[in-house]
Coordinates of C-alpha atoms in Angstrom, one line a residue:
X1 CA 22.9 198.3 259.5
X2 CA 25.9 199.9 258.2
X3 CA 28.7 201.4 260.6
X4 CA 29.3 204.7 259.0
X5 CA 32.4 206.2 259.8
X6 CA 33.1 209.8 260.6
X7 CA 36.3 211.6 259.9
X8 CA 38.9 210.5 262.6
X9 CA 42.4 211.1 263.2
X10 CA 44.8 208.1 262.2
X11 CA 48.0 209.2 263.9
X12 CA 47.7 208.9 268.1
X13 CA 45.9 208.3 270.9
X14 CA 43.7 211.6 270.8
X15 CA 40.8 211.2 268.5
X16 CA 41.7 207.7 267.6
X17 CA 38.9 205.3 267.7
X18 CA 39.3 201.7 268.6
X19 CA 40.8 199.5 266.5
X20 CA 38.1 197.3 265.1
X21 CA 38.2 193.8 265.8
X22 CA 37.5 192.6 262.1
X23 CA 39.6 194.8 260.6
X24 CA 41.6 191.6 259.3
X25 CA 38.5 189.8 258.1
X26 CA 37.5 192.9 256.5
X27 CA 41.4 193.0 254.8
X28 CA 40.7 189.6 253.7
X29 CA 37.5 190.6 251.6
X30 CA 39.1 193.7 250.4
X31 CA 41.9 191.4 249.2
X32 CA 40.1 188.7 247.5
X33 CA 38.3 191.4 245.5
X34 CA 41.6 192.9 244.4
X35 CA 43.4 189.5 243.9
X36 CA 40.9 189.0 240.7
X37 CA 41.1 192.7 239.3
X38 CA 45.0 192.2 239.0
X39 CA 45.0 189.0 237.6
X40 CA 43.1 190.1 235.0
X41 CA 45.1 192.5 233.7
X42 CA 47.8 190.0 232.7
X43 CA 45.5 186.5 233.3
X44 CA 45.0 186.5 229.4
X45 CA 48.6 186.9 228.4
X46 CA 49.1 182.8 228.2
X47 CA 45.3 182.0 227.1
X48 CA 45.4 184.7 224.2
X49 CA 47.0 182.1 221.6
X50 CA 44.1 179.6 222.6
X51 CA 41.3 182.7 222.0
X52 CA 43.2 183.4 219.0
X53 CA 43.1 179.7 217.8
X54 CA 39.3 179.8 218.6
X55 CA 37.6 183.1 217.9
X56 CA 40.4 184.5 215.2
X57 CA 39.8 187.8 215.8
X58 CA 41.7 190.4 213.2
X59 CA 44.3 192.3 214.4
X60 CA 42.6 195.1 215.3
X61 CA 40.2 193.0 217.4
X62 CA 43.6 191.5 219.2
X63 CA 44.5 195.1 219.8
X64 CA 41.1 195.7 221.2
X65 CA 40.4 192.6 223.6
X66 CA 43.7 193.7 225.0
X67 CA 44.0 197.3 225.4
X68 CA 40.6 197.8 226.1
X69 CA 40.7 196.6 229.8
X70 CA 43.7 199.1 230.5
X71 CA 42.6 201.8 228.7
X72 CA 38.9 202.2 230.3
X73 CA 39.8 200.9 233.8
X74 CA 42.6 204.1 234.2
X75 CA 40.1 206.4 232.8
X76 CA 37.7 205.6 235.6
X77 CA 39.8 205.3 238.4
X78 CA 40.2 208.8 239.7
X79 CA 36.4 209.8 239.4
X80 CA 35.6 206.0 241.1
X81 CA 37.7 207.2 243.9
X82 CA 35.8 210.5 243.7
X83 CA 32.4 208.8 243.7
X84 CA 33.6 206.5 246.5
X85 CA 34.5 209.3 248.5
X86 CA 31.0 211.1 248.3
X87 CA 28.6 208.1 247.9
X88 CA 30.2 205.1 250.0
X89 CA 33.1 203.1 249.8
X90 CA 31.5 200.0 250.6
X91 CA 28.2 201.3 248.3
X92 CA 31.0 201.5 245.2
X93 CA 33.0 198.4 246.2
X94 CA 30.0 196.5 246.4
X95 CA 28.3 197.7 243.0
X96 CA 31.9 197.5 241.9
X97 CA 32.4 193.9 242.0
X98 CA 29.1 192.9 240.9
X99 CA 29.2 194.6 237.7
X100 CA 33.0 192.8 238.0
X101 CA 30.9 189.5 238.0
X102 CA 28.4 190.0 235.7
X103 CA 31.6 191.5 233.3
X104 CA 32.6 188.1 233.9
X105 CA 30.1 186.1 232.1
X106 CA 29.7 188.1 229.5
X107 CA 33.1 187.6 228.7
X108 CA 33.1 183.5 229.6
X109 CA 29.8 183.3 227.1
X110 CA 31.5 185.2 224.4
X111 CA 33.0 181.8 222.9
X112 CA 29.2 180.0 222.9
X113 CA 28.2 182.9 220.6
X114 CA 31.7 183.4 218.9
X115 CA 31.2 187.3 219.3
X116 CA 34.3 189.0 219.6
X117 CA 32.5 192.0 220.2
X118 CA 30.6 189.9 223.1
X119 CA 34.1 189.8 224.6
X120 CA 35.5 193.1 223.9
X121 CA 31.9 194.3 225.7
X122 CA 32.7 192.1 228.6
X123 CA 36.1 193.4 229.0
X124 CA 34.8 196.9 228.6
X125 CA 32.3 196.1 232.0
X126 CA 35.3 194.1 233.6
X127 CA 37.5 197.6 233.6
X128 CA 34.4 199.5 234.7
X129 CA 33.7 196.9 237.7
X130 CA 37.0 197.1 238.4
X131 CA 37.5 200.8 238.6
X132 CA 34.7 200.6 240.9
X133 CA 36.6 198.2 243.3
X134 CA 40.3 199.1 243.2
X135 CA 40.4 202.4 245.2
X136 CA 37.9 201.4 247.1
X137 CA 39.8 198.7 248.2
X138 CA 42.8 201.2 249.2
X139 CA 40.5 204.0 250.4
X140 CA 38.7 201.8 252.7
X141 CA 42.0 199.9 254.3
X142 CA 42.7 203.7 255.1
X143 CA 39.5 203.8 256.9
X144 CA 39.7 200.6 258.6
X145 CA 43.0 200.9 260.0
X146 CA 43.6 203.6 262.6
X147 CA 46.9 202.7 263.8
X148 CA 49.6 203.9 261.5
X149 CA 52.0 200.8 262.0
X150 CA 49.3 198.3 261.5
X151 CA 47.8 200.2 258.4
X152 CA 51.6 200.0 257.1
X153 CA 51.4 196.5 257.4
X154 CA 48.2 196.2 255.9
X155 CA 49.3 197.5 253.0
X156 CA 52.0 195.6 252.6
X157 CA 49.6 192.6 252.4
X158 CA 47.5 194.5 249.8
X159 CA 50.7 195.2 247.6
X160 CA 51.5 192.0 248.1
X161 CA 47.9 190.7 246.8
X162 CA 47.8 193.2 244.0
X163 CA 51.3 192.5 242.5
X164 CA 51.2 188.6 243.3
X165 CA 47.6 188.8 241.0
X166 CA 49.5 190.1 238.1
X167 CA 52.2 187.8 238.6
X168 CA 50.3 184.3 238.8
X169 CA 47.9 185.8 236.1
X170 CA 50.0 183.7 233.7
X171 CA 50.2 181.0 235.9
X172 CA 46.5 180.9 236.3
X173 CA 45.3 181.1 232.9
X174 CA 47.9 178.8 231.8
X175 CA 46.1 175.9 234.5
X176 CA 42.7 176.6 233.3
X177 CA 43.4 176.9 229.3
X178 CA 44.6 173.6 229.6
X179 CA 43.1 171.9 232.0
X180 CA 39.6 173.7 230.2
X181 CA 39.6 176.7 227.6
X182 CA 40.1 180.4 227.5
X183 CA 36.7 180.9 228.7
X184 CA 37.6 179.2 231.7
X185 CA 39.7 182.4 232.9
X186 CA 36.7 184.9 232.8
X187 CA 34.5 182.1 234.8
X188 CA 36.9 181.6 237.7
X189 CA 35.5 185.0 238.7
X190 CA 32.3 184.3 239.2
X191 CA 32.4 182.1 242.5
X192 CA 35.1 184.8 244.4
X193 CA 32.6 187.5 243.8
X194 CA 29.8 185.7 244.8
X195 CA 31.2 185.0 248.0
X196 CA 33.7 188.5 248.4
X197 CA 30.3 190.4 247.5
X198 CA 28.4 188.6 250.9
X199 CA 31.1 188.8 252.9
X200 CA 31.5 192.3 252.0
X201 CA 28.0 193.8 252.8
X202 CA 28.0 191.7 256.2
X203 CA 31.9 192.7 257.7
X204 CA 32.6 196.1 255.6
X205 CA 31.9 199.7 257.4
X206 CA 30.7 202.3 255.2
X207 CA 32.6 205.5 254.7
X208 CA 31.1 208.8 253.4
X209 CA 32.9 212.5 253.1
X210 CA 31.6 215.0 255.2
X211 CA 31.6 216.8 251.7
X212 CA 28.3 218.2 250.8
X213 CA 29.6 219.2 247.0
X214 CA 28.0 217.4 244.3
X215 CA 30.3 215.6 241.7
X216 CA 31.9 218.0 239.3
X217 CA 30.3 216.0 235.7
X218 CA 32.6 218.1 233.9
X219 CA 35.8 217.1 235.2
X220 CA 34.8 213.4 235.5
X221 CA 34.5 213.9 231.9
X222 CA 37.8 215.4 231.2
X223 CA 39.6 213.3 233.6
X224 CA 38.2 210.0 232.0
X225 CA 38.8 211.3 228.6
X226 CA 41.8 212.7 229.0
X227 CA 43.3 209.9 230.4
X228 CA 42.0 207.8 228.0
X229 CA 43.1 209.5 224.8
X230 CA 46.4 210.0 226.4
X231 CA 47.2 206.7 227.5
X232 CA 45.8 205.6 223.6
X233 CA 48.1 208.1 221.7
X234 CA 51.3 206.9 223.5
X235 CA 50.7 203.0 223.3
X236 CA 49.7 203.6 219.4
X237 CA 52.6 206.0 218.9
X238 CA 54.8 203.3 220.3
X239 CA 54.4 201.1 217.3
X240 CA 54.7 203.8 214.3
X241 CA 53.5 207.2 213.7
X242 CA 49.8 207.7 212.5
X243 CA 48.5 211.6 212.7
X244 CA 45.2 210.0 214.5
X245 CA 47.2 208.8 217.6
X246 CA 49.2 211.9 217.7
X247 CA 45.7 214.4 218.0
X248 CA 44.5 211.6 220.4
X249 CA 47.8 212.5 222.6
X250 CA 47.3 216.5 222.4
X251 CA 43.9 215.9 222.8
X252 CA 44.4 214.1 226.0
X253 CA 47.0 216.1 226.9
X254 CA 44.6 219.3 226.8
X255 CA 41.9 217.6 228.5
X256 CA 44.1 216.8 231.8
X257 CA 45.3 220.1 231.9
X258 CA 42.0 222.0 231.6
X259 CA 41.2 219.2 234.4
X260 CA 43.6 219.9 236.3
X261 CA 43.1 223.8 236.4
X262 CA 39.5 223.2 237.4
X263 CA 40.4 220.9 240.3
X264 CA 42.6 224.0 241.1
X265 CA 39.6 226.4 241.7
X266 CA 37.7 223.4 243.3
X267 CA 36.8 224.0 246.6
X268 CA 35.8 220.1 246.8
X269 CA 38.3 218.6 243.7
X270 CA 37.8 215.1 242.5
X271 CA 41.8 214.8 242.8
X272 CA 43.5 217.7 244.8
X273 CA 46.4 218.1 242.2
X274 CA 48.4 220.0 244.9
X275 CA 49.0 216.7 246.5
X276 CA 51.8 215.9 243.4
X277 CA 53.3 219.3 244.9
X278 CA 54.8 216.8 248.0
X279 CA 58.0 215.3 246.4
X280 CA 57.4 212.3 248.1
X281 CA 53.9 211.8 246.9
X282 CA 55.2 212.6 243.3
X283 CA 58.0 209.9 243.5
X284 CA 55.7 207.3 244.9
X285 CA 53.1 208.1 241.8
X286 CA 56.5 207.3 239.6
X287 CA 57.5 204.5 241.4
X288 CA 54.4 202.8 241.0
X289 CA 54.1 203.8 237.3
X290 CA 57.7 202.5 237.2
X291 CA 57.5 199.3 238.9
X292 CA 54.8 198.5 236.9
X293 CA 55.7 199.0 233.7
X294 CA 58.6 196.9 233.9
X295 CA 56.6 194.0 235.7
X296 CA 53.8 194.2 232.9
X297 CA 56.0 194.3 229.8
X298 CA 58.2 191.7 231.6
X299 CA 55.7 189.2 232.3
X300 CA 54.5 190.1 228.5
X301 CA 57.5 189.2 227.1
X302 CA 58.3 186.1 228.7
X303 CA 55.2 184.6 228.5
X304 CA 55.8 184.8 224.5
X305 CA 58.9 183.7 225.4
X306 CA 58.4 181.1 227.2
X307 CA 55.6 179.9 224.5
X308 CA 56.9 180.5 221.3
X309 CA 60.7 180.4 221.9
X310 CA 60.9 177.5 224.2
X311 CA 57.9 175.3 222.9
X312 CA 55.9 175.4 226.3
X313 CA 52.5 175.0 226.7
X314 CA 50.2 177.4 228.6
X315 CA 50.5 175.9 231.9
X316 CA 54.2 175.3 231.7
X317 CA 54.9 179.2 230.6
X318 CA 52.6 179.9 233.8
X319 CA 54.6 177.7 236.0
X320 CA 57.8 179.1 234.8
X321 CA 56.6 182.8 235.8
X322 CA 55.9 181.8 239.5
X323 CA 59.4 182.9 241.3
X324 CA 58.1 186.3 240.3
X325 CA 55.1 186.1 242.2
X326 CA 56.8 184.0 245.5
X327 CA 59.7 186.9 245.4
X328 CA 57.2 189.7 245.2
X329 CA 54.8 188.1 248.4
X330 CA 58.0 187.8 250.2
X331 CA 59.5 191.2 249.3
X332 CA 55.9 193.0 250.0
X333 CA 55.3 191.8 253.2
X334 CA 59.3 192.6 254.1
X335 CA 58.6 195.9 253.1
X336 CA 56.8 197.7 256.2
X337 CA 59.2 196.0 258.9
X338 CA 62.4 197.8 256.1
X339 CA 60.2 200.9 256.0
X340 CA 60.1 201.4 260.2
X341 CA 63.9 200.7 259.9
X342 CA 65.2 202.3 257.3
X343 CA 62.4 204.9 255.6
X344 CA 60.7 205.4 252.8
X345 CA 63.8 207.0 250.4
X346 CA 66.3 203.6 250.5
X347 CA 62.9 201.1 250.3
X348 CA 61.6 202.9 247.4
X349 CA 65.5 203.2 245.7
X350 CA 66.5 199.9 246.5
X351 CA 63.2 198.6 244.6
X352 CA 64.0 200.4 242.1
X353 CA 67.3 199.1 242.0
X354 CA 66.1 195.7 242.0
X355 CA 64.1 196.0 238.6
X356 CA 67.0 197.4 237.2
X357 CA 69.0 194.4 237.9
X358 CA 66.5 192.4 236.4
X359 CA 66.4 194.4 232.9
X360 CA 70.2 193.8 233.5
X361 CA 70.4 190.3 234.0
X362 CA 68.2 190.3 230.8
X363 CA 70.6 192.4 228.5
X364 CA 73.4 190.9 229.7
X365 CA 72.4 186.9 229.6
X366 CA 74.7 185.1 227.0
X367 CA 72.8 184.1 223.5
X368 CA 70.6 181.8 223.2
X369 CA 68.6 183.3 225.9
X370 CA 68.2 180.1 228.5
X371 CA 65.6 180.2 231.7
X372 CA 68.0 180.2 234.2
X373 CA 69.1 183.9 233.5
X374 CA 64.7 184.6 233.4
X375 CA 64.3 183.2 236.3
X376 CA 66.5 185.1 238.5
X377 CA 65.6 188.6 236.6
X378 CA 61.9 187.3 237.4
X379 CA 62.8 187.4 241.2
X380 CA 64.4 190.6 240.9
X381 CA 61.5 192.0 239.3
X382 CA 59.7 190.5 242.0
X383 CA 61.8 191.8 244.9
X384 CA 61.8 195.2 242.9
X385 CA 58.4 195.2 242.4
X386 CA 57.1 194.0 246.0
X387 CA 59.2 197.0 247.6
X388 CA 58.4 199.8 244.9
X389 CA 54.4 199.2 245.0
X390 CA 54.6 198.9 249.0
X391 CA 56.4 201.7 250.1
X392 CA 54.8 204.2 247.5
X393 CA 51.4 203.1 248.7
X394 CA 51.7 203.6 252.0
X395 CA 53.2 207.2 250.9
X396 CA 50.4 207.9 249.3
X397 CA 47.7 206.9 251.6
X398 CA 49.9 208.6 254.5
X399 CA 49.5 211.6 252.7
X400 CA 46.0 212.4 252.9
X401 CA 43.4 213.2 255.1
X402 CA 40.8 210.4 255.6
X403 CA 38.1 212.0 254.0
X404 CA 40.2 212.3 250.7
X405 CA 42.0 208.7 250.9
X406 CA 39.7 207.8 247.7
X407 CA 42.0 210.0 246.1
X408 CA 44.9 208.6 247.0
X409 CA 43.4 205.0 246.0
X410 CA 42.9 206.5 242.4
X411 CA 45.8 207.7 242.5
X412 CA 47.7 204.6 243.0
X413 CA 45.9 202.6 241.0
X414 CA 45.9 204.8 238.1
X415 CA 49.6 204.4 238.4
X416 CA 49.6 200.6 238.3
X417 CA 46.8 199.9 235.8
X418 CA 48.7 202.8 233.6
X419 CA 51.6 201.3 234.1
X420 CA 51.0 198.0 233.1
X421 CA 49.0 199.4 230.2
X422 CA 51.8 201.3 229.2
X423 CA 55.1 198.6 229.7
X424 CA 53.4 196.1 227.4
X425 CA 52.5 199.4 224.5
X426 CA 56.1 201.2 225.1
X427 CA 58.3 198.3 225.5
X428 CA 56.1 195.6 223.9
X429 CA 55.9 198.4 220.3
X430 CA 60.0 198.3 220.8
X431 CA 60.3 194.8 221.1
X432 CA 57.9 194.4 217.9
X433 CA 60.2 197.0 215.8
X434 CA 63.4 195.1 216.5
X435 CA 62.1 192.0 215.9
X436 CA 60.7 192.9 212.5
X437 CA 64.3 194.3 211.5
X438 CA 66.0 190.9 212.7
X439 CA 63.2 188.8 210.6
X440 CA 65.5 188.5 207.6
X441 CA 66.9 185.6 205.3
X442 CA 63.6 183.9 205.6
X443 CA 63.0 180.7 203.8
X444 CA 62.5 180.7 200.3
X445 CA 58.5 179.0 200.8
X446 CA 57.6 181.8 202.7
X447 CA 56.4 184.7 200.4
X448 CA 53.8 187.1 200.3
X449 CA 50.5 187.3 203.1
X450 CA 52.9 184.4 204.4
X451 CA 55.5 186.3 205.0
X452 CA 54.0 189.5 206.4
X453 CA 52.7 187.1 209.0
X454 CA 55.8 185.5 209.9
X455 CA 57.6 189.4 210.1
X456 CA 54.5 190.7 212.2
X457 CA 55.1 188.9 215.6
X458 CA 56.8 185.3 216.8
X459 CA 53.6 184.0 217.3
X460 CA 52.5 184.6 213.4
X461 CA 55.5 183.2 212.8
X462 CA 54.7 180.1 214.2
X463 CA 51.5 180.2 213.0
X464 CA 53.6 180.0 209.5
X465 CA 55.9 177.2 210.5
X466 CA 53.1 174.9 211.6
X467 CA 51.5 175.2 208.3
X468 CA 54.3 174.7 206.3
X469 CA 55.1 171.5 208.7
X470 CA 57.5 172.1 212.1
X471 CA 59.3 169.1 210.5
X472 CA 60.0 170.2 207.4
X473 CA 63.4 171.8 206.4
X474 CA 61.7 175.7 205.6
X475 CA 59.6 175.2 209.0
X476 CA 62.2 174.6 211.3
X477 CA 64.6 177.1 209.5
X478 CA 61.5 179.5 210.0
X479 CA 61.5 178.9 213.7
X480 CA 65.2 179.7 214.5
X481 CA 65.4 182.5 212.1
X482 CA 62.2 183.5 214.6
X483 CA 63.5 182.4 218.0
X484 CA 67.0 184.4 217.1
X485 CA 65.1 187.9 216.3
X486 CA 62.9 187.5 219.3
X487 CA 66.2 187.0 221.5
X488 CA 67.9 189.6 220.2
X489 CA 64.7 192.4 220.5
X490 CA 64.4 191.4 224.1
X491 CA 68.5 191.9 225.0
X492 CA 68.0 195.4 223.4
X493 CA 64.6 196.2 224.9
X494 CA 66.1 194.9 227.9
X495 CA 68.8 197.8 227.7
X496 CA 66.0 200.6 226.3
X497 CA 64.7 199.2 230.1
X498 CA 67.5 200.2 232.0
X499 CA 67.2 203.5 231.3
X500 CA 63.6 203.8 232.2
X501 CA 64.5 202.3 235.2
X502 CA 67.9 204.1 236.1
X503 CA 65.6 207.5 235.6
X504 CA 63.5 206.6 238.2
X505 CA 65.7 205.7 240.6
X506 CA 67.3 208.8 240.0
X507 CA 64.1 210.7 241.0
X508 CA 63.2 208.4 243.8
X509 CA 66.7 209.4 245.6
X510 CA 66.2 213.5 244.9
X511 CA 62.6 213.2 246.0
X512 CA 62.6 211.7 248.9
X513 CA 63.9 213.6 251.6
X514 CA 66.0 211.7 254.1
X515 CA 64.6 211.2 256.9
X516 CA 60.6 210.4 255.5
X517 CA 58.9 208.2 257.1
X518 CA 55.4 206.6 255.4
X519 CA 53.4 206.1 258.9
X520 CA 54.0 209.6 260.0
X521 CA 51.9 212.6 259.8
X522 CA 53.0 214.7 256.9

């Protein structure tokens, strides 16, 4: 039978209950099931040019297998949490990662039926699946973990999990395209659910709010599509005006703030928006927004770097992203022992600071961009990103009461999944623009549909060079002409970077009061 807990304080000896000796079993599950979510947001960034190959979706079919995930799984998030809260954490985690399994080989299968819209439907149940798991995951550490130093900690490993399965995404797909196909990164899935989803319903308590309120449908639905249309309207605005994607933006817009003035005269909210009243809650919400952005349009663009500029193949470009991921594991699991010592306002600004030397690093490198210079802004993305993501979590969860920490899990995971979403649309669209306007004096064989393909992106580019021959003189003149404009677009996307960045820290230092400490009560 379940072990349901009741509301209990988290900070002190009175009304603490005893630590549970599986907690750190139970952290392991919680992980495992978080591990795959994050991978997948950036898993297909070095198998996309093989599902390309394959399936040859159109471009608006790219745009969809892509953006889909993002898009649905930030919608979700913050009634998930809400539904966790009422029904179960470990009845929505479970359900969660199911549906997460089943996603799965829908989306493997997809290339036995060549269906793009087989895959675009499987990434569609992957988001939902993992809406369902990723605040639980957060919500339920809250629950689990009744000593405030050793919850701090905890998280610490779960930033570390959640930003290390974004990093090694690349790496990942990169092993399996090669060493199998594209399918091959939807199928890994399947055997870590199996097992997460056994272990879970054997070691996982349940958790239920005292709440008797039923689920406000109407705010769901304006939280879901307001995020949605919003997050759609500034990604599609990113690469060029279009009337459509600006009403999608005021449409959003409108919808989270009629949302938001509901959950005001809520007396049981689906997100208490008086928590983004607490500066400190508000910076970590940016932080994570922040740290994410950069990390997802970084790992973006080097991946295409690494692929199309430096001739590596999938598993090599993975390989070539990993000092990201070791330097963000590190950094994570550094961050609670800095946090006791030092608080939460230099942890989250010296983060900060880190990505900012990255997007530096970037910018600055001399021309032709060479992987040395990547490889130490991919550690201080990592460092960045391991303190940023670690520090604003444990904010955020400290900030709650435990009956409400599903909130806080949306909350957070809105952030990251946004983020991401957003870094690769806002600085992925930049990166696009400038390359177009640096894809001049092409060859003289390269005219017409030909050309418009080449101009497009560095990967239709090569797509060009390979069919007029790599060997041949209008090929290879192609390629540099190609390699150059891409270089150039990421110095100056690189700069557009540092003052995204630079903001935030900004923020993060007027926000944070002094002497804050994430495992106190606030």
């Amino acid at each position: 039978m379940d072990r349901v807990f009741a509301e209990r304080s988290s900070e002190g000896p009175p009304g603490q209950a005893p630590a549970d000796p599986a907690r750190w079993a139970m952290l392991a599950v919680l992980c495992s099931s978080l591990l795959l979510v994050a991978m997948d947001a950036t898993i297909l960034n070095v198998a996309l040019p093989s599902l390309i190959k394959e399936m040859q979706p159109d471009a608006l079919e790219q745009l969809w297998i892509i953006d889909i995930y993002g898009l649905v799984l930030g919608g979700l998030l913050i009634t998930a949490g809400a539904v966790g809260d009422r029904l179960g954490r470990k009845l929505l985690f479970t359900t969660g990662f199911t549906v997460f399994g089943a996603a799965s080989v829908l989306a493997a299968t997809a290339g036995t039926t060549d269906s793009v819209l087989q895959l675009i439907a499987g990434r569609i149940l992957l988001a939902i699946g993992g809406a369902m798991v990723m605040p639980s995951t957060l919500s339920l550490i809250r629950t689990i973990f009744t000593d405030a130093h050793e919850r701090t900690l905890a998280i610490g490993i779960w930033a570390a999990v959640a930003g290390a399965g974004a990093a090694i995404g690349p790496l990942v797909g990169g092993l399996l395209v090669n060493s199998f196909s594209w399918s091959a990164a939807f199928w890994v899935n399947v055997p870590v659910v199996l097992v997460t989803v056994v272990a879970a319903v054997l070691l996982l308590p349940e958790y239920r709010s005292p709440s008797h309120h039923d689920l406000d449908l109407v705010a769901a639905a304006l939280s879901i599509a307001g995020v949605i249309l919003t997050a759609w309207g500034i990604k599609h605005l990113a690469g060029g005006f279009r009337p459509v994607d600006l009403a999608a933006l005021l449409a959003g817009i409108a919808a989270l703030t009629w949302f938001a003035r509901r959950q005001l005269q809520s007396a049981d909210p689906l997100l208490d928006v008086r928590l983004f009243a607490s500066r400190p809650f508000l910076a970590a919400a940016l932080a994570t927004l922040t740290a994410m952005m950069a990390i997802g349009a970084a790992l973006y663009l080097i991946s295409l770097w690494l692929q199309y500029v430096r001739g590596h193949d999938a598993l090599a470009a993975g390989l070539r992203t990993l000092p990201a991921a070791i330097a963000l594991l590190a950094s994570s699991l550094l961050t609670p022992w800095l946090l006791r010592r030092t608080g939460v306002r230099t942890v989250l600004t010296a983060g900060l600071a880190a990505l900012l030397c990255g997007f530096v690093l970037l910018a600055a490198a001399p021309q032709p961009l060479e992987y040395g210079a990547v490889a130490a802004a991919l550690v201080t993305f990592g460092i960045g990103d391991g303190m940023a993501i670690t520090a604003s979590a444990a904010v955020m969860v400290s900030a709650v009461r435990p009956e409400r920490a599903g909130q806080a899990g949306a909350v957070s995971e809105s952030a990251y999944e946004l983020g991401i979403g957003f870094g690769v649309a806002l600085l992925g669209s930049i990166h696009t623009t400038l390359f177009r306007s640096g894809m001049t004096n092409l060859p003289g064989r390269v005219r017409g549909a030909a050309r418009e393909t080449a101009r497009e992106s560095v990967g239709g580019a090569d797509h060009v060079a390979r069919d007029l021959g790599y060997t041949t003189g209008a090929g290879r003149s192609l390629l540099a002409v190609a390699r150059t404009a891409f270089n150039d677009a990421l110095r100056t996307t690189s700069l557009v970077s540092v003052g995204i960045v630079a903001t935030a820290v900004v923020l993060a230092a007027v926000l944070v009061p002094k002497d804050f400490r994430a495992d106190s009560a606030h």
